Amino acid sequence: MTKDRKLIIAGNWKMNKSVAEASDLVTTLKRDLANVKEVDLVVCPPFTALSDVSRVILDSNIRLGAQNMSEHGNGAYTGEISAQMLKEFSVRYVILGHSERRQYQAESDELISRKAHAAHAAALKPIVCIGETLEQRESGQMEAVLATQLKGSLAGLSHQQMEETVLAYEPVWAIGTGKTATTEQAQSAHAFIRGVLATLFDETVARRVRIQYGGSVKANNARELMEQPDVDGALVGGAALEARSFTEIVTNSI
Ligand code: PGA
């Protein structure tokens, strides 16, 4: 499959895996995905496993991502992790504004935008998550919700920074539920998002930004999703917790 934008497939391990389990998983991925050049591969373990995972993937084609970070630089912010700290482990990407954080930690678009600026200032690439709930979709608010999230979370980014930002469209109703958006639903949301990017930035930026789909991506639906013209990768939760299913998602997407 050929697309101008390189696919990016990231595993979001969420609050799972001991350090030993994380090392085992990434050791297997490193072996099984060693020949993959067509896709940017990212794993996002919990903070506690970043150090060990980082060591395993040195000199491999797998890049490291974190699942969150503070909007502040080092200082008196008990319990927080700064971009500077992530850099120590050669972290390249950071997931921002995942719907679970929007829901359980009440993260706002404004906060996510501050984190995105802090990430770029440290040369980390944010993976900014957006997505509507089932209620919002069914009441016809999907486009308004996505537009608001995009405008707020990406506020003030330069064109260059935006091009280095990855977006993840994750309909909340599809996360961890086994309900994947149909390929048509995914494509139409992604095309809408690209249209909003053209308004907020310009056509060139909109054409260059990679938009991942997330929400119950599995080996058996990855290919048809990745074939959609505006789907440029996947953010994978449950199926990223096992080497075999993550590897199959990647190989089925190429
Ligand atoms: P899921 O999670 O693949 O388990 O649905 C996706 C995500 O939350 O990023």
mmCIF file of C-alpha atoms and ligand atoms in Angstrom:
data_model
loop_
_atom_site.group_PDB
_atom_site.id
_atom_site.type_symbol
_atom_site.label_atom_id
_atom_site.label_comp_id
_atom_site.label_asym_id
_atom_site.label_seq_id
_atom_site.Cartn_x
_atom_site.Cartn_y
_atom_site.Cartn_z
ATOM 1 C CA MET A 1 0.000 0.000 0.000
ATOM 2 C CA THR A 2 1.377 3.415 -0.823
ATOM 3 C CA LYS A 3 0.464 6.613 0.904
ATOM 4 C CA ASP A 4 2.404 9.887 1.101
ATOM 5 C CA ARG A 5 2.363 9.751 4.860
ATOM 6 C CA LYS A 6 4.306 6.991 6.590
ATOM 7 C CA LEU A 7 2.097 4.830 8.786
ATOM 8 C CA ILE A 8 2.699 5.085 12.527
ATOM 9 C CA ILE A 9 1.486 2.290 14.776
ATOM 10 C CA ALA A 10 1.805 2.779 18.520
ATOM 11 C CA GLY A 11 1.046 0.447 21.395
ATOM 12 C CA ASN A 12 -0.518 2.120 24.401
ATOM 13 C CA TRP A 13 0.104 -0.313 27.231
ATOM 14 C CA LYS A 14 -1.878 1.835 29.690
ATOM 15 C CA MET A 15 -1.469 0.858 33.379
ATOM 16 C CA ASN A 16 -0.272 -2.670 32.618
ATOM 17 C CA LYS A 17 2.926 -4.731 32.792
ATOM 18 C CA SER A 18 5.549 -5.190 35.468
ATOM 19 C CA VAL A 19 9.065 -4.157 34.509
ATOM 20 C CA ALA A 20 9.945 -7.777 33.751
ATOM 21 C CA GLU A 21 6.811 -8.302 31.637
ATOM 22 C CA ALA A 22 7.439 -5.082 29.745
ATOM 23 C CA SER A 23 11.022 -6.116 28.966
ATOM 24 C CA ASP A 24 9.862 -9.529 27.778
ATOM 25 C CA LEU A 25 7.187 -8.058 25.535
ATOM 26 C CA VAL A 26 9.478 -5.528 23.911
ATOM 27 C CA THR A 27 12.253 -8.086 23.496
ATOM 28 C CA THR A 28 9.865 -10.248 21.464
ATOM 29 C CA LEU A 29 8.604 -7.271 19.455
ATOM 30 C CA LYS A 30 12.152 -6.229 18.676
ATOM 31 C CA ARG A 31 12.862 -9.694 17.274
ATOM 32 C CA ASP A 32 9.592 -10.147 15.377
ATOM 33 C CA LEU A 33 9.394 -6.653 13.914
ATOM 34 C CA ALA A 34 13.083 -6.247 13.113
ATOM 35 C CA ASN A 35 12.516 -6.123 9.361
ATOM 36 C CA VAL A 36 9.695 -3.604 9.353
ATOM 37 C CA LYS A 37 10.743 -0.396 7.632
ATOM 38 C CA GLU A 38 7.449 0.745 6.142
ATOM 39 C CA VAL A 39 5.859 1.727 9.449
ATOM 40 C CA ASP A 40 7.028 3.891 12.338
ATOM 41 C CA LEU A 41 6.733 1.661 15.404
ATOM 42 C CA VAL A 42 6.200 3.074 18.881
ATOM 43 C CA VAL A 43 5.640 1.442 22.259
ATOM 44 C CA CYS A 44 4.258 3.421 25.201
ATOM 45 C CA PRO A 45 4.887 1.489 28.423
ATOM 46 C CA PRO A 46 4.025 2.847 31.872
ATOM 47 C CA PHE A 47 6.627 5.254 33.329
ATOM 48 C CA THR A 48 7.998 2.545 35.606
ATOM 49 C CA ALA A 49 9.125 0.439 32.634
ATOM 50 C CA LEU A 50 10.555 3.240 30.452
ATOM 51 C CA SER A 51 14.103 2.727 31.610
ATOM 52 C CA ASP A 52 14.255 -1.012 30.929
ATOM 53 C CA VAL A 53 12.286 -0.864 27.684
ATOM 54 C CA SER A 54 14.528 1.948 26.502
ATOM 55 C CA ARG A 55 17.582 -0.235 27.001
ATOM 56 C CA VAL A 56 16.053 -3.154 25.078
ATOM 57 C CA ILE A 57 15.140 -1.084 22.018
ATOM 58 C CA LEU A 58 18.436 0.762 21.681
ATOM 59 C CA ASP A 59 19.558 0.378 18.055
ATOM 60 C CA SER A 60 16.231 -1.072 16.959
ATOM 61 C CA ASN A 61 13.434 0.231 14.728
ATOM 62 C CA ILE A 62 11.122 0.658 17.729
ATOM 63 C CA ARG A 63 10.752 4.098 19.289
ATOM 64 C CA LEU A 64 9.712 4.901 22.819
ATOM 65 C CA GLY A 65 6.643 6.860 23.847
ATOM 66 C CA ALA A 66 5.232 7.917 27.213
ATOM 67 C CA GLN A 67 1.540 7.958 28.068
ATOM 68 C CA ASN A 68 1.423 11.417 29.613
ATOM 69 C CA MET A 69 3.659 14.187 30.943
ATOM 70 C CA SER A 70 3.476 17.352 32.969
ATOM 71 C CA GLU A 71 2.967 20.718 31.309
ATOM 72 C CA HIS A 72 5.652 22.097 33.665
ATOM 73 C CA GLY A 73 9.411 21.906 33.693
ATOM 74 C CA ASN A 74 11.158 20.377 36.716
ATOM 75 C CA GLY A 75 10.085 21.851 40.027
ATOM 76 C CA ALA A 76 7.661 21.525 42.907
ATOM 77 C CA TYR A 77 4.978 19.380 41.238
ATOM 78 C CA THR A 78 4.647 16.299 43.419
ATOM 79 C CA GLY A 79 3.911 13.138 41.507
ATOM 80 C CA GLU A 80 4.476 14.626 38.059
ATOM 81 C CA ILE A 81 6.949 13.657 35.326
ATOM 82 C CA SER A 82 8.527 16.335 33.131
ATOM 83 C CA ALA A 83 9.526 16.225 29.472
ATOM 84 C CA GLN A 84 13.130 16.612 30.614
ATOM 85 C CA MET A 85 12.826 13.410 32.687
ATOM 86 C CA LEU A 86 11.340 11.514 29.739
ATOM 87 C CA LYS A 87 14.235 12.609 27.552
ATOM 88 C CA GLU A 88 16.645 10.777 29.831
ATOM 89 C CA PHE A 89 15.179 7.525 28.524
ATOM 90 C CA SER A 90 15.286 8.608 24.890
ATOM 91 C CA VAL A 91 11.518 8.991 24.778
ATOM 92 C CA ARG A 92 10.482 10.419 21.383
ATOM 93 C CA TYR A 93 6.687 10.514 21.595
ATOM 94 C CA VAL A 94 4.168 11.321 24.275
ATOM 95 C CA ILE A 95 0.452 10.518 24.224
ATOM 96 C CA LEU A 96 -1.514 13.567 25.332
ATOM 97 C CA GLY A 97 -5.188 13.930 26.158
ATOM 98 C CA HIS A 98 -6.136 10.282 25.978
ATOM 99 C CA SER A 99 -9.875 9.984 26.627
ATOM 100 C CA GLU A 100 -9.176 8.090 29.852
ATOM 101 C CA ARG A 101 -7.214 11.089 31.129
ATOM 102 C CA ARG A 102 -9.858 13.497 29.860
ATOM 103 C CA GLN A 103 -12.422 11.448 31.770
ATOM 104 C CA TYR A 104 -10.646 10.388 34.986
ATOM 105 C CA GLN A 105 -8.185 13.259 35.408
ATOM 106 C CA ALA A 106 -10.504 15.878 33.942
ATOM 107 C CA GLU A 107 -7.901 16.982 31.409
ATOM 108 C CA SER A 108 -9.131 19.916 29.367
ATOM 109 C CA ASP A 109 -8.214 20.950 25.840
ATOM 110 C CA GLU A 110 -6.441 23.923 27.347
ATOM 111 C CA LEU A 111 -4.251 21.733 29.561
ATOM 112 C CA ILE A 112 -3.525 19.403 26.643
ATOM 113 C CA SER A 113 -2.421 22.368 24.574
ATOM 114 C CA ARG A 114 -0.019 23.462 27.321
ATOM 115 C CA LYS A 115 1.391 19.939 27.433
ATOM 116 C CA ALA A 116 1.749 19.897 23.651
ATOM 117 C CA HIS A 117 3.779 23.128 23.810
ATOM 118 C CA ALA A 118 5.965 21.697 26.583
ATOM 119 C CA ALA A 119 6.500 18.513 24.554
ATOM 120 C CA HIS A 120 7.575 20.437 21.452
ATOM 121 C CA ALA A 121 9.856 22.667 23.501
ATOM 122 C CA ALA A 122 11.667 19.474 24.549
ATOM 123 C CA ALA A 123 11.613 18.016 21.011
ATOM 124 C CA LEU A 124 9.138 15.302 21.952
ATOM 125 C CA LYS A 125 6.431 14.510 19.418
ATOM 126 C CA PRO A 126 2.962 14.636 20.936
ATOM 127 C CA ILE A 127 0.302 12.112 19.957
ATOM 128 C CA VAL A 128 -2.787 14.200 20.679
ATOM 129 C CA CYS A 129 -5.970 12.176 21.189
ATOM 130 C CA ILE A 130 -9.434 13.354 20.298
ATOM 131 C CA GLY A 131 -12.757 11.576 19.973
ATOM 132 C CA GLU A 132 -16.455 11.796 20.684
ATOM 133 C CA THR A 133 -18.589 9.773 23.108
ATOM 134 C CA LEU A 134 -21.475 7.641 21.897
ATOM 135 C CA GLU A 135 -23.957 10.148 23.254
ATOM 136 C CA GLN A 136 -22.274 12.976 21.353
ATOM 137 C CA ARG A 137 -22.234 10.931 18.146
ATOM 138 C CA GLU A 138 -25.858 9.907 18.461
ATOM 139 C CA SER A 139 -26.998 13.436 19.155
ATOM 140 C CA GLY A 140 -25.267 14.686 16.017
ATOM 141 C CA GLN A 141 -22.490 16.580 17.814
ATOM 142 C CA MET A 142 -19.524 14.567 16.607
ATOM 143 C CA GLU A 143 -18.114 17.183 14.242
ATOM 144 C CA ALA A 144 -18.600 20.037 16.693
ATOM 145 C CA VAL A 145 -16.888 18.040 19.455
ATOM 146 C CA LEU A 146 -13.916 17.118 17.264
ATOM 147 C CA ALA A 147 -13.549 20.676 15.989
ATOM 148 C CA THR A 148 -13.576 22.057 19.542
ATOM 149 C CA GLN A 149 -11.032 19.509 20.739
ATOM 150 C CA LEU A 150 -8.736 20.227 17.793
ATOM 151 C CA LYS A 151 -8.953 23.990 18.149
ATOM 152 C CA GLY A 152 -8.334 23.868 21.904
ATOM 153 C CA SER A 153 -5.683 21.144 22.100
ATOM 154 C CA LEU A 154 -3.615 22.461 19.194
ATOM 155 C CA ALA A 155 -3.929 26.156 20.035
ATOM 156 C CA GLY A 156 -0.855 28.233 19.294
ATOM 157 C CA LEU A 157 1.227 25.495 17.655
ATOM 158 C CA SER A 158 3.336 26.684 14.744
ATOM 159 C CA HIS A 159 2.867 25.026 11.369
ATOM 160 C CA GLN A 160 6.152 23.208 11.854
ATOM 161 C CA GLN A 161 5.117 21.953 15.290
ATOM 162 C CA MET A 162 1.781 20.802 13.934
ATOM 163 C CA GLU A 163 3.463 18.799 11.197
ATOM 164 C CA GLU A 164 5.470 17.058 13.900
ATOM 165 C CA THR A 165 2.383 16.312 15.951
ATOM 166 C CA VAL A 166 0.501 13.048 15.477
ATOM 167 C CA LEU A 167 -3.254 12.991 15.990
ATOM 168 C CA ALA A 168 -5.166 9.970 17.221
ATOM 169 C CA TYR A 169 -8.868 9.800 16.469
ATOM 170 C CA GLU A 170 -10.281 7.529 19.133
ATOM 171 C CA PRO A 171 -14.062 7.403 19.368
ATOM 172 C CA VAL A 172 -14.630 6.872 23.094
ATOM 173 C CA TRP A 173 -17.312 4.260 22.423
ATOM 174 C CA ALA A 174 -14.798 2.088 20.570
ATOM 175 C CA ILE A 175 -12.050 2.053 23.208
ATOM 176 C CA GLY A 176 -11.712 -1.284 24.950
ATOM 177 C CA THR A 177 -15.251 -2.222 23.977
ATOM 178 C CA GLY A 178 -14.567 -4.485 21.020
ATOM 179 C CA LYS A 179 -16.678 -2.092 18.917
ATOM 180 C CA THR A 180 -14.522 -0.720 16.141
ATOM 181 C CA ALA A 181 -15.687 2.172 14.046
ATOM 182 C CA THR A 182 -16.579 0.927 10.577
ATOM 183 C CA THR A 183 -14.042 1.816 7.927
ATOM 184 C CA GLU A 184 -16.525 4.395 6.604
ATOM 185 C CA GLN A 185 -16.983 5.957 10.039
ATOM 186 C CA ALA A 186 -13.228 6.110 10.574
ATOM 187 C CA GLN A 187 -12.495 7.515 7.114
ATOM 188 C CA SER A 188 -15.193 10.146 7.343
ATOM 189 C CA ALA A 189 -14.034 11.321 10.789
ATOM 190 C CA HIS A 190 -10.414 11.419 9.608
ATOM 191 C CA ALA A 191 -11.333 13.398 6.490
ATOM 192 C CA PHE A 192 -13.291 15.808 8.657
ATOM 193 C CA ILE A 193 -10.302 16.215 10.999
ATOM 194 C CA ARG A 194 -8.020 16.921 8.048
ATOM 195 C CA GLY A 195 -10.450 19.552 6.862
ATOM 196 C CA VAL A 196 -10.370 21.236 10.270
ATOM 197 C CA LEU A 197 -6.560 21.200 10.187
ATOM 198 C CA ALA A 198 -6.666 22.988 6.838
ATOM 199 C CA THR A 199 -8.773 25.724 8.428
ATOM 200 C CA LEU A 200 -6.714 25.993 11.613
ATOM 201 C CA PHE A 201 -3.362 25.775 9.796
ATOM 202 C CA ASP A 202 -3.262 25.331 6.009
ATOM 203 C CA GLU A 203 -3.660 22.713 3.281
ATOM 204 C CA THR A 204 -0.009 21.681 3.356
ATOM 205 C CA VAL A 205 -0.064 21.057 7.092
ATOM 206 C CA ALA A 206 -3.359 19.190 6.769
ATOM 207 C CA ARG A 207 -1.891 16.967 4.073
ATOM 208 C CA ARG A 208 1.219 16.165 6.112
ATOM 209 C CA VAL A 209 -0.193 15.435 9.572
ATOM 210 C CA ARG A 210 -0.553 11.777 10.404
ATOM 211 C CA ILE A 211 -3.869 10.765 11.918
ATOM 212 C CA GLN A 212 -4.018 7.441 13.723
ATOM 213 C CA TYR A 213 -7.214 5.567 14.378
ATOM 214 C CA GLY A 214 -7.685 4.038 17.830
ATOM 215 C CA GLY A 215 -10.415 1.948 19.395
ATOM 216 C CA SER A 216 -10.453 -1.862 19.343
ATOM 217 C CA VAL A 217 -7.900 -2.169 16.544
ATOM 218 C CA LYS A 218 -7.128 -5.867 16.115
ATOM 219 C CA ALA A 219 -5.231 -8.032 13.662
ATOM 220 C CA ASN A 220 -8.419 -8.754 11.740
ATOM 221 C CA ASN A 221 -9.518 -5.169 11.175
ATOM 222 C CA ALA A 222 -6.159 -3.393 10.871
ATOM 223 C CA ARG A 223 -5.752 -3.784 7.141
ATOM 224 C CA GLU A 224 -9.107 -2.366 6.085
ATOM 225 C CA LEU A 225 -8.677 0.561 8.470
ATOM 226 C CA MET A 226 -5.144 1.332 7.225
ATOM 227 C CA GLU A 227 -6.359 1.187 3.635
ATOM 228 C CA GLN A 228 -8.551 4.220 4.175
ATOM 229 C CA PRO A 229 -7.002 7.247 2.486
ATOM 230 C CA ASP A 230 -6.951 9.432 5.604
ATOM 231 C CA VAL A 231 -6.009 6.768 8.164
ATOM 232 C CA ASP A 232 -2.265 6.875 8.770
ATOM 233 C CA GLY A 233 -1.750 4.381 11.531
ATOM 234 C CA ALA A 234 -3.191 3.067 14.743
ATOM 235 C CA LEU A 235 -3.059 3.651 18.467
ATOM 236 C CA VAL A 236 -3.550 0.192 19.904
ATOM 237 C CA GLY A 237 -4.530 -0.592 23.497
ATOM 238 C CA GLY A 238 -5.603 -4.127 24.403
ATOM 239 C CA ALA A 239 -4.084 -5.808 21.359
ATOM 240 C CA ALA A 240 -0.708 -4.166 22.070
ATOM 241 C CA LEU A 241 -0.327 -6.121 25.310
ATOM 242 C CA GLU A 242 0.669 -9.299 23.497
ATOM 243 C CA ALA A 243 3.532 -9.535 21.053
ATOM 244 C CA ARG A 244 1.652 -11.717 18.624
ATOM 245 C CA SER A 245 -1.417 -9.535 18.205
ATOM 246 C CA PHE A 246 0.622 -6.316 17.948
ATOM 247 C CA THR A 247 2.960 -7.897 15.405
ATOM 248 C CA GLU A 248 0.019 -9.115 13.342
ATOM 249 C CA ILE A 249 -1.533 -5.658 13.357
ATOM 250 C CA VAL A 250 1.711 -4.250 12.002
ATOM 251 C CA THR A 251 2.290 -6.941 9.378
ATOM 252 C CA ASN A 252 -1.351 -6.849 8.231
ATOM 253 C CA SER A 253 -1.083 -3.085 7.777
ATOM 254 C CA ILE A 254 1.825 -3.127 5.372
HETATM 255 P P1 PGA B 1 -8.141 -0.375 22.707
HETATM 256 O O1 PGA B 1 -7.549 1.003 23.258
HETATM 257 O O2 PGA B 1 -7.302 -0.761 21.512
HETATM 258 O O3 PGA B 1 -7.998 -1.341 23.842
HETATM 259 O O4 PGA B 1 -9.557 -0.128 22.330
HETATM 260 C C1 PGA B 1 -7.109 2.008 22.390
HETATM 261 C C2 PGA B 1 -6.618 3.195 23.193
HETATM 262 O O5 PGA B 1 -7.214 3.515 24.223
HETATM 263 O O6 PGA B 1 -5.618 3.839 22.817
#
